[in-house]
mmCIF file of C-alpha atoms in Angstrom:
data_model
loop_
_atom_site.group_PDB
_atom_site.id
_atom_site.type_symbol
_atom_site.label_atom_id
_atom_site.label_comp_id
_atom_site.label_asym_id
_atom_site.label_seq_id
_atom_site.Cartn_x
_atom_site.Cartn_y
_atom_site.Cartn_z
ATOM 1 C CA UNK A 12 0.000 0.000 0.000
ATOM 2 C CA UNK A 13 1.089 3.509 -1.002
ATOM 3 C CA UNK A 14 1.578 5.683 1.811
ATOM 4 C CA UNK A 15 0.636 9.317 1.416
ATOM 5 C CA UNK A 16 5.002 10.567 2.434
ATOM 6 C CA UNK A 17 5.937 8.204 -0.250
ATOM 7 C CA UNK A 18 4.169 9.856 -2.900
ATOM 8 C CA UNK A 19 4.459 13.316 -1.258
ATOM 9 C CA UNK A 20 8.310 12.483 -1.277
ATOM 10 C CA UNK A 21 8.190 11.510 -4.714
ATOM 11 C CA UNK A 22 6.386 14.940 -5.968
ATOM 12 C CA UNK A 23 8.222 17.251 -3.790
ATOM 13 C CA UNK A 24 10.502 18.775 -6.359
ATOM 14 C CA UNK A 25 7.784 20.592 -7.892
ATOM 15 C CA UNK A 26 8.631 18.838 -11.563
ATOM 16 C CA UNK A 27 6.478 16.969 -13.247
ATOM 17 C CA UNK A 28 6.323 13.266 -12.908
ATOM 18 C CA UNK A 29 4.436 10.474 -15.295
ATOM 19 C CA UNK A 30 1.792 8.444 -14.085
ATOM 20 C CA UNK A 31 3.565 5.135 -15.306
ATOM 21 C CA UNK A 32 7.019 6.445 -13.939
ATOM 22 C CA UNK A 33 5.081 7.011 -10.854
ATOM 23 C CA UNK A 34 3.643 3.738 -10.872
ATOM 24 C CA UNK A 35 7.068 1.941 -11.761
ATOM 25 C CA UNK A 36 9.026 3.521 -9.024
ATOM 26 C CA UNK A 37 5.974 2.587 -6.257
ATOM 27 C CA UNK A 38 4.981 -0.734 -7.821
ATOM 28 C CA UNK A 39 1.535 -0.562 -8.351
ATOM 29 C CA UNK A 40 -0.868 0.316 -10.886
ATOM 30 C CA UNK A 41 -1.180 3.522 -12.711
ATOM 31 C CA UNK A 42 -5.132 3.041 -11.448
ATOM 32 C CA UNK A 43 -3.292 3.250 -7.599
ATOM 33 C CA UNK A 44 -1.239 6.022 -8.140
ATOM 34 C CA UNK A 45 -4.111 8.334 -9.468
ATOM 35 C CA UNK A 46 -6.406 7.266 -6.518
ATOM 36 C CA UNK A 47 -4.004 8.635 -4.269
ATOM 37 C CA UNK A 48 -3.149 11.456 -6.268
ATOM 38 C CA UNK A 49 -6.704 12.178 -5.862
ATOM 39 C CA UNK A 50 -6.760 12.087 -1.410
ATOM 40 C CA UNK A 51 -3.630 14.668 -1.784
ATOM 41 C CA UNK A 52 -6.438 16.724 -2.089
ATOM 42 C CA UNK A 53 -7.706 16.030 0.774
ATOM 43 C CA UNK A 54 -4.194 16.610 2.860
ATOM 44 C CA UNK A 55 -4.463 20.538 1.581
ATOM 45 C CA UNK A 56 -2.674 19.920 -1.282
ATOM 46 C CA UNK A 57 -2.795 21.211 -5.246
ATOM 47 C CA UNK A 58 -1.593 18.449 -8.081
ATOM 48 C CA UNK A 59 -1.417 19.875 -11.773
ATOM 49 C CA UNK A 60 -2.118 17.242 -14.323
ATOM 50 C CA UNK A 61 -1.342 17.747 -17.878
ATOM 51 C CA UNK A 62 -1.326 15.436 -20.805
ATOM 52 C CA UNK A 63 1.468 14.508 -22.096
ATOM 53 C CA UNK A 64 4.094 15.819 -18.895
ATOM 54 C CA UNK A 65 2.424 14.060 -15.922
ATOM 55 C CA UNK A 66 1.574 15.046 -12.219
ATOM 56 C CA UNK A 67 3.178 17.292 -10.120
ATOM 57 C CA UNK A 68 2.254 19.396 -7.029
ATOM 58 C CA UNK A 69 1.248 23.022 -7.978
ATOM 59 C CA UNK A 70 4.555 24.436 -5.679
ATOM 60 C CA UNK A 71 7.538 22.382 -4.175
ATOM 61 C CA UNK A 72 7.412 21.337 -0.518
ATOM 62 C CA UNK A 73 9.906 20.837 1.888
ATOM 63 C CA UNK A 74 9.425 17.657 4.010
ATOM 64 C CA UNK A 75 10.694 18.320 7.734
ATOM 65 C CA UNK A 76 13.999 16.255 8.660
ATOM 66 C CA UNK A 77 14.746 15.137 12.181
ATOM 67 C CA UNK A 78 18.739 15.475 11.167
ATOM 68 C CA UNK A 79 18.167 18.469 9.005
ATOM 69 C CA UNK A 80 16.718 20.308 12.331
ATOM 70 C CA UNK A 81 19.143 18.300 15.119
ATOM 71 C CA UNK A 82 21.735 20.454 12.344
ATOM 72 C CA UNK A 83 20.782 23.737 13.799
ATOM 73 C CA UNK A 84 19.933 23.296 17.068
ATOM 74 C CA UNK A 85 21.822 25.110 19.774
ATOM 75 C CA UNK A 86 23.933 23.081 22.671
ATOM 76 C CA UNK A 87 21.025 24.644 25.206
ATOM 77 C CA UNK A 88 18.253 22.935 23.381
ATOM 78 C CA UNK A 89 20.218 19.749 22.853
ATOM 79 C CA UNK A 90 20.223 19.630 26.642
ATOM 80 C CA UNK A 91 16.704 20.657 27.114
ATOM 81 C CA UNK A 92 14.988 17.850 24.549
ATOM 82 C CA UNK A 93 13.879 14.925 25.679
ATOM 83 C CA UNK A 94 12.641 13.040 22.209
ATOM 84 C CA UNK A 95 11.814 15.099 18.940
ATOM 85 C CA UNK A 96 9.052 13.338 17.214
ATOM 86 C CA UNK A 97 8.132 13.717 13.999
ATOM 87 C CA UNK A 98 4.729 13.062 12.303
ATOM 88 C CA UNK A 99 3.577 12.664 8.735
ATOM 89 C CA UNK A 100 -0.374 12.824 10.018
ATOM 90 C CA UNK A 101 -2.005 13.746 13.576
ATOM 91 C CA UNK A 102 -5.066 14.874 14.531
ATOM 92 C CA UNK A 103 -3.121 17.825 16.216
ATOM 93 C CA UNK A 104 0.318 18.324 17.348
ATOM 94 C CA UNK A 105 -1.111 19.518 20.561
ATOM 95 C CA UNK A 106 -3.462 16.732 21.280
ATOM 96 C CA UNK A 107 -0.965 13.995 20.693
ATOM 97 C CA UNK A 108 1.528 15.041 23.344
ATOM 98 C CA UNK A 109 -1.968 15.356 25.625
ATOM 99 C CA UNK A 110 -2.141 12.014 25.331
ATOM 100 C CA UNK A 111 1.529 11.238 25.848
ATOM 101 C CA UNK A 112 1.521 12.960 28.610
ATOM 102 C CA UNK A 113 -1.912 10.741 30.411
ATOM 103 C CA UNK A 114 0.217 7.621 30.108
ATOM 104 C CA UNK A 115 4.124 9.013 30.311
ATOM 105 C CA UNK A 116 6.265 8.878 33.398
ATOM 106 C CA UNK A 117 7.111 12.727 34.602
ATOM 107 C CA UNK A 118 10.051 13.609 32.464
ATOM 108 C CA UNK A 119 12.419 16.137 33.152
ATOM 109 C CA UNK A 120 13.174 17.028 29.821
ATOM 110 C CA UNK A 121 10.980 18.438 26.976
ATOM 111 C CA UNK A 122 9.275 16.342 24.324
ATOM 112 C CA UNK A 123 9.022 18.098 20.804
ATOM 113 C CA UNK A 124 6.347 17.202 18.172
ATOM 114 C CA UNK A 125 6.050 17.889 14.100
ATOM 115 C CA UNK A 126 4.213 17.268 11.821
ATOM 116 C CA UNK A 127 3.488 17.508 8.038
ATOM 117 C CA UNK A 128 -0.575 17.612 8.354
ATOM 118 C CA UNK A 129 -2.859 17.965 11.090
ATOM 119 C CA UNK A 130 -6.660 16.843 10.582
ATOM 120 C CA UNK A 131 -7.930 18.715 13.515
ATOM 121 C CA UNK A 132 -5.297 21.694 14.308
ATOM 122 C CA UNK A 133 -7.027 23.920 16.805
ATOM 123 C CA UNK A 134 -6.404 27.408 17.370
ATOM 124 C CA UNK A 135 -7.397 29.523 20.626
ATOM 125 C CA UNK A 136 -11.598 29.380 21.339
ATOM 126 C CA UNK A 137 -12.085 25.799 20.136
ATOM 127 C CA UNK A 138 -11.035 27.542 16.264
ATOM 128 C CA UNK A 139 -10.161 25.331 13.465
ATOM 129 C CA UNK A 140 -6.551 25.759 12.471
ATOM 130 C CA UNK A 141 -6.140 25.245 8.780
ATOM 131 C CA UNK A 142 -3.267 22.369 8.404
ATOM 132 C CA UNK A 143 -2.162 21.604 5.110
ATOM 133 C CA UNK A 144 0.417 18.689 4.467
ATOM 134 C CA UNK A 145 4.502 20.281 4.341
ATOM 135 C CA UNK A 146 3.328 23.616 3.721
ATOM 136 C CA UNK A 147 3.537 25.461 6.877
ATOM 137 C CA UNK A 148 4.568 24.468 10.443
ATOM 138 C CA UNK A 149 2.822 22.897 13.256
ATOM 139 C CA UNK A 150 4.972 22.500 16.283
ATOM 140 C CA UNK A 151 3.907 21.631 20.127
ATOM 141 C CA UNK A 152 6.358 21.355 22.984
ATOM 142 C CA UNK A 153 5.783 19.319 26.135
ATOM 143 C CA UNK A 154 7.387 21.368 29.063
ATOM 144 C CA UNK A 155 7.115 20.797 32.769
ATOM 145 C CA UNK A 156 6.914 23.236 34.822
ATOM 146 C CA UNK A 157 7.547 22.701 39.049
ATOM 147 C CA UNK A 158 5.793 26.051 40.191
ATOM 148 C CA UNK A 159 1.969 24.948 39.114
ATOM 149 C CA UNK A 160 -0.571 26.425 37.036
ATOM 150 C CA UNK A 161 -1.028 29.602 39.243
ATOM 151 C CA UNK A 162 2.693 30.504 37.906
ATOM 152 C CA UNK A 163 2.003 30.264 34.409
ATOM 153 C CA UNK A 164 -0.318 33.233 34.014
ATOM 154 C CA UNK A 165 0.737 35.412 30.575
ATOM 155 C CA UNK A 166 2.869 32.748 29.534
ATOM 156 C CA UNK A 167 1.360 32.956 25.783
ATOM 157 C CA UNK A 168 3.385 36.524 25.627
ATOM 158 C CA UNK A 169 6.496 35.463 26.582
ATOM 159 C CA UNK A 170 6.041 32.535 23.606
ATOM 160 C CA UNK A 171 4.564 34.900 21.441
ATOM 161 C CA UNK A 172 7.463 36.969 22.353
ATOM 162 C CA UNK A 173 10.331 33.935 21.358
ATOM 163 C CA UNK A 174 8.351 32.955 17.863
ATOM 164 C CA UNK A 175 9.413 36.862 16.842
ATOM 165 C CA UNK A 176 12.700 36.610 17.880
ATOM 166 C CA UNK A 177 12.998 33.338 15.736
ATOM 167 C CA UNK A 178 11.885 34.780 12.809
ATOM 168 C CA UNK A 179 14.279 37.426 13.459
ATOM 169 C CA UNK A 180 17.532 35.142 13.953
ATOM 170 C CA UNK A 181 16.454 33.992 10.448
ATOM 171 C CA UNK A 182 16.579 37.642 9.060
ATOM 172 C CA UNK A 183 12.443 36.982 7.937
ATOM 173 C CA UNK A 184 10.269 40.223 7.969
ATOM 174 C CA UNK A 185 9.880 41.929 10.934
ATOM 175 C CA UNK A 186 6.240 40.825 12.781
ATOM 176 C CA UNK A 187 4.139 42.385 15.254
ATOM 177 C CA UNK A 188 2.119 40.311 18.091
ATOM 178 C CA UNK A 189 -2.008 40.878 19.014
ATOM 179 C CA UNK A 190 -2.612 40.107 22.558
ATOM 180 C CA UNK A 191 -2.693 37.206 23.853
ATOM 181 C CA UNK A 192 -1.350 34.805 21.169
ATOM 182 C CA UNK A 193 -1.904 35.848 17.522
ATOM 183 C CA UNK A 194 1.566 36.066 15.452
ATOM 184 C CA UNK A 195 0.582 38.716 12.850
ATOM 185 C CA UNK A 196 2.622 40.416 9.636
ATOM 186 C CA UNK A 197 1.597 43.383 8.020
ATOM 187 C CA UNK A 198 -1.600 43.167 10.183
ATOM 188 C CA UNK A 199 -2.245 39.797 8.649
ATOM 189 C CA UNK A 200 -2.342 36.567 10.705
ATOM 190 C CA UNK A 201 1.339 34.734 10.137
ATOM 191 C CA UNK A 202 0.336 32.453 13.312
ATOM 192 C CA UNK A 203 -0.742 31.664 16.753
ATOM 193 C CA UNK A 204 -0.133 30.336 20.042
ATOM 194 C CA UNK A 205 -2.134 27.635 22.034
ATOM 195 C CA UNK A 206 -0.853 26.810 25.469
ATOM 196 C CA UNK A 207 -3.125 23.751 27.183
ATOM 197 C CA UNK A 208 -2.161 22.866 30.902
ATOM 198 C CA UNK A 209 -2.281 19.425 32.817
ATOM 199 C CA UNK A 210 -1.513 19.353 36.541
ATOM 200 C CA UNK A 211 -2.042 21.255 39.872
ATOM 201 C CA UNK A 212 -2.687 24.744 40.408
ATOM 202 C CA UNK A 213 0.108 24.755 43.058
ATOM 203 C CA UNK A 214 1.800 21.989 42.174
ATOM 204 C CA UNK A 215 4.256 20.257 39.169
ATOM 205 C CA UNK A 216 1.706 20.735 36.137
ATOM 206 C CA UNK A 217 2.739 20.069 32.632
ATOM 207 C CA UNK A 218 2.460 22.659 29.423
ATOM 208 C CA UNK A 219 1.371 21.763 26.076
ATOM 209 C CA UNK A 220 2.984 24.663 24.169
ATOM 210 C CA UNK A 221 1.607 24.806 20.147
ATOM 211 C CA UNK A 222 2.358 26.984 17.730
ATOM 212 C CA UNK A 223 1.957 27.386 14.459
ATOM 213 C CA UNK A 224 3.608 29.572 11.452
ATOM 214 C CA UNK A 225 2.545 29.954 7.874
ATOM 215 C CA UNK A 226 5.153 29.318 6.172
ATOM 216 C CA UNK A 227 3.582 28.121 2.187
ATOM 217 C CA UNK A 228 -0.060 27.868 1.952
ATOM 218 C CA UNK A 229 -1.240 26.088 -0.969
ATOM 219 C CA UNK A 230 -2.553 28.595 -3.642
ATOM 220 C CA UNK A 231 -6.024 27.150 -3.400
ATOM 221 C CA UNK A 232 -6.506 27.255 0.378
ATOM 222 C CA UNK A 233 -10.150 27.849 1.844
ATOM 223 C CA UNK A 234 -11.877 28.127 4.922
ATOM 224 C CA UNK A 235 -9.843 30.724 6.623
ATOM 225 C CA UNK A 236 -11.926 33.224 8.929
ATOM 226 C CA UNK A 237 -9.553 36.225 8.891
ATOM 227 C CA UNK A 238 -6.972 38.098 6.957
ATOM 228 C CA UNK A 239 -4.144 36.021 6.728
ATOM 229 C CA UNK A 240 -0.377 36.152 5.178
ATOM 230 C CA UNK A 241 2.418 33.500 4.497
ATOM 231 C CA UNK A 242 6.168 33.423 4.983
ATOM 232 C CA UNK A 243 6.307 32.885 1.185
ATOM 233 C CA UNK A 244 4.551 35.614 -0.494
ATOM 234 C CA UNK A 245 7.134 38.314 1.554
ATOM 235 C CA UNK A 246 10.434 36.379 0.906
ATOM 236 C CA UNK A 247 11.616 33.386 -1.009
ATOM 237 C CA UNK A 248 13.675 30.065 0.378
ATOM 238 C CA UNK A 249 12.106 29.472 3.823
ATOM 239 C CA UNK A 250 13.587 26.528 4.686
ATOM 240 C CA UNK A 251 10.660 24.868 7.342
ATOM 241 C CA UNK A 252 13.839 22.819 8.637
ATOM 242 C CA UNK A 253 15.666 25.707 9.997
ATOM 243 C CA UNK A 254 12.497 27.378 11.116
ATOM 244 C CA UNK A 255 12.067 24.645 13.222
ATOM 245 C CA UNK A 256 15.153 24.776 14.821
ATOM 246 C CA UNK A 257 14.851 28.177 14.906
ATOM 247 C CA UNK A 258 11.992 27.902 16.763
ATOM 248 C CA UNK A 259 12.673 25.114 19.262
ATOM 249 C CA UNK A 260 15.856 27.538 20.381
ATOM 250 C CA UNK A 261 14.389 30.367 21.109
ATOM 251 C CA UNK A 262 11.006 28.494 22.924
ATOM 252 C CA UNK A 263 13.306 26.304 24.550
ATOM 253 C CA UNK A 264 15.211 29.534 25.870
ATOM 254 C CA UNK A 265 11.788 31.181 26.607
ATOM 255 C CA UNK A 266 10.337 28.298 28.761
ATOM 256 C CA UNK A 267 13.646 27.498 30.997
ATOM 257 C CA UNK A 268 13.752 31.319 31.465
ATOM 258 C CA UNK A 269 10.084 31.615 32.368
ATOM 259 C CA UNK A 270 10.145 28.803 35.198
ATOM 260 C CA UNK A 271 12.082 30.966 37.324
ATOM 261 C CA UNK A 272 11.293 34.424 36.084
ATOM 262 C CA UNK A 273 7.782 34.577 35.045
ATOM 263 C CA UNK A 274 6.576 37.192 32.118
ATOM 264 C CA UNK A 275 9.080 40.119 33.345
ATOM 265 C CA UNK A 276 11.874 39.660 31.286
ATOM 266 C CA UNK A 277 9.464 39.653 28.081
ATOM 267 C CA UNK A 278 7.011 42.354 29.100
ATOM 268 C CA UNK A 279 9.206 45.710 27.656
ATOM 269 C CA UNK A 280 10.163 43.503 24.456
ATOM 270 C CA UNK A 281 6.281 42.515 23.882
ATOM 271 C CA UNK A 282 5.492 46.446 24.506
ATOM 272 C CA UNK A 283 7.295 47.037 21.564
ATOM 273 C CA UNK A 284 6.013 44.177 18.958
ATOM 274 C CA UNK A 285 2.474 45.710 20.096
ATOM 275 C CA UNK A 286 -0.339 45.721 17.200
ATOM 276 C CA UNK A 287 -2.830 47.200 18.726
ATOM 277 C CA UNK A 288 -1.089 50.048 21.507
ATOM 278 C CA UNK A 289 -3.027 53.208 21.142
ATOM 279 C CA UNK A 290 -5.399 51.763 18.570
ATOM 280 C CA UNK A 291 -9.383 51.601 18.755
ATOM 281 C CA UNK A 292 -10.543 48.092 19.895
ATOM 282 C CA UNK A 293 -13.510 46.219 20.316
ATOM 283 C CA UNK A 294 -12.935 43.481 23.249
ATOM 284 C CA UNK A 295 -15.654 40.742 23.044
ATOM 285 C CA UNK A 296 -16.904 38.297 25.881
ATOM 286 C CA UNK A 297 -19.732 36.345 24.975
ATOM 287 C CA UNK A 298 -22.505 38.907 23.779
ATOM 288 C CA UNK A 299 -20.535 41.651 25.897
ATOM 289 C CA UNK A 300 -18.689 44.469 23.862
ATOM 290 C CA UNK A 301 -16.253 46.695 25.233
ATOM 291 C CA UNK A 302 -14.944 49.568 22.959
ATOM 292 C CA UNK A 303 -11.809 51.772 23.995
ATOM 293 C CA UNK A 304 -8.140 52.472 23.169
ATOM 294 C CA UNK A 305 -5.679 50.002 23.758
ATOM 295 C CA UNK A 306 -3.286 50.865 26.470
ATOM 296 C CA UNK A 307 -0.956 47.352 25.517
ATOM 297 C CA UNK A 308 -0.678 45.116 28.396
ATOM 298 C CA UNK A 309 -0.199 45.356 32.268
ATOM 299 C CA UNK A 310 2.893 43.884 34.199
ATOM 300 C CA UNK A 311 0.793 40.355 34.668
ATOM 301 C CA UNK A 312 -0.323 39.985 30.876
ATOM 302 C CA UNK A 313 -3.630 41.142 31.608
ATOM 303 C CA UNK A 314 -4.990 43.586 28.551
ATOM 304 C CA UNK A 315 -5.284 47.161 29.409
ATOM 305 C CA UNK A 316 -7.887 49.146 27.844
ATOM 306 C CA UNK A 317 -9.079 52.980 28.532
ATOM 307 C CA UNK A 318 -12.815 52.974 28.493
ATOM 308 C CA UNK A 319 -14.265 56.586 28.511
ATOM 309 C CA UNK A 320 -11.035 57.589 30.924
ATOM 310 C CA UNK A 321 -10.604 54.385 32.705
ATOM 311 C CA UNK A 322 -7.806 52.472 32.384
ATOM 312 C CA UNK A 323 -9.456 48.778 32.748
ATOM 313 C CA UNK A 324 -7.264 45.428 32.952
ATOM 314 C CA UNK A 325 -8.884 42.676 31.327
ATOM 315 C CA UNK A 326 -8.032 38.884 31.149
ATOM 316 C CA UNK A 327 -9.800 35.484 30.393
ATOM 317 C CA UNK A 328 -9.630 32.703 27.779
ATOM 318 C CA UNK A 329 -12.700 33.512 26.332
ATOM 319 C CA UNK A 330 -12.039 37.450 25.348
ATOM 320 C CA UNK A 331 -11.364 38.490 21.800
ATOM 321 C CA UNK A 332 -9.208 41.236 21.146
ATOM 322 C CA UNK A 333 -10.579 43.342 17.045
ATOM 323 C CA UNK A 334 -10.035 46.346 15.990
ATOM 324 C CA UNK A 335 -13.002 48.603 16.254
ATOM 325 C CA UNK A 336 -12.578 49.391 12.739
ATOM 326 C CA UNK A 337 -13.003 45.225 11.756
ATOM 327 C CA UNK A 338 -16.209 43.425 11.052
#
């Protein structure tokens, strides 16, 4: 049976390939190779077909490499990392290391997951998070964390906060960050953050740390809710291997940081990577509505909005931060 990496693998290069050189190099029928030509579809992504030249995927894709990333990681997150997995399908990044974690032994190192395609990548709110297979990156890190839940409180930020300076090791465009977790680039969504916790409020508790970049959506992508923007239509030759080093450095730096020093060191840098300071917003709870200006964020995380000449701080899981000006 063909496996969808195999034929991914095969197509990669962008060229075009035959159906009966296809079908040769896989051993199976020419009948085989088209029906799974056909579920790439599926996975998010776009096969040309032309007479005469064969089958090829609209634009190239770079498969993720366990030694390709292990390349550029630093000596700090060699040390941190206890396994890096990587995945050609999951549900979500995020909910397989939830599960790992329900049956695991406490680890004191971190557990890294990848993967190529996710069939049910959530965002913040329950959201669906648009996954197609090797085009962008999905990434969740497993980090425990001895101080308990209570000490985790604008912990999103200081990720948020890491993902920009990854970008930035990698000379990519300069981004800005919309409170709490949204990666954005030129006021387009480039990616988000979803942290999920399992443990104690007091006690050892484990973080689920997810985040995910556009790097190379496929030209035909649907279903997308918001504005959004990709690595590739700004600059050309992201490598997805080195952005997932990149990433796992600085996010490895962030969390071992963050365990003993909480949001502080990260609050003047997120000031500054601020979408939204001194802007019009609309903050929404339920079917509640609060309009004012943006004041950034207080010293705990919390967003601070002026409201008719008070200064309010505001907080929860379930708020969403818009610009007044946005439908």
């Amino acid at each position: 049976m063909i496996s969808d990496e195999v034929l991914v693998q095969l197509l990669a290069d962008g060229h075009f390939h035959s159906g009966e050189k296809l079908a040769m190099e896989l051993n199976v029928s020419r009948t085989a190779v088209w029906k799974k030509l056909k579920k790439l579809l599926t996975l998010g992504l776009v096969v040309d077909s032309v007479k005469g030249k064969g089958y090829r995927l609209s634009q190239p894709v770079e498969l993720l490499s366990k030694d390709r990333i292990k390349h550029h990681l630093s000596e700090g997150s060699c040390a941190a990392i206890n396994n890096l997995i990587l995945l050609p399908i999951v549900d979500s990044t995020n909910s397989y290391l939830l599960n790992e974690t329900k049956t695991q032994r406490v680890l004191s190192k971190a557990t890294i997951c990848l993967a190529e395609y996710q069939s049910a990548g959530r965002g913040r709110r329950g959201r669906q998070w648009v996954s197609p297979y090797g085009s962008n990156l999905y990434l969740s890190i497993d980090w425990q964390f001895d101080s308990g839940v209570a000490a985790l409180e604008g912990l999103s930020l200081a990720v948020g906060v890491g993902v920009a300076r990854a970008l930035s090791s990698l000379n990519l465009p300069d981004i800005t960050l919309k409170w709490p977790n949204d990666i954005l680039l030129n006021s387009r969504k480039l990616g988000g953050v979803l942290i999920e916790v399992v443990g104690d409020h007091a006690g050892p508790c484990r973080a689920i740390v997810g985040v995910g970049v556009n790097v190379g959506m496929p030209d035909q992508t649907l279903d997308i809710d918001q504005p959004w923007i990709d690595l590739k239509s700004v600059c050309e030759g992201v490598s997805r291997n080195e952005l997932a080093a990149a990433l796992i450095n600085q996010l490895t730096e962030v969390l071992v940081s963050f365990e003993s020093k909480g949001l502080k060191p990260y609050i003047k840098e997120w000031r500054q990577l601020d979408a939204f300071k001194d802007r019009l917003v609309n903050v929404t709870s339920g079917n509640s509505v609060v309009t004012g200006i943006c004041c950034g964020i207080a010293d705990n995380g919390a967003l601070v909005v002026d409201v008719d000449g008070v200064k309010r701080n505001m907080h929860g899981g379930e708020l969403s931060l818009r610009l007044n000006n946005e439908s």
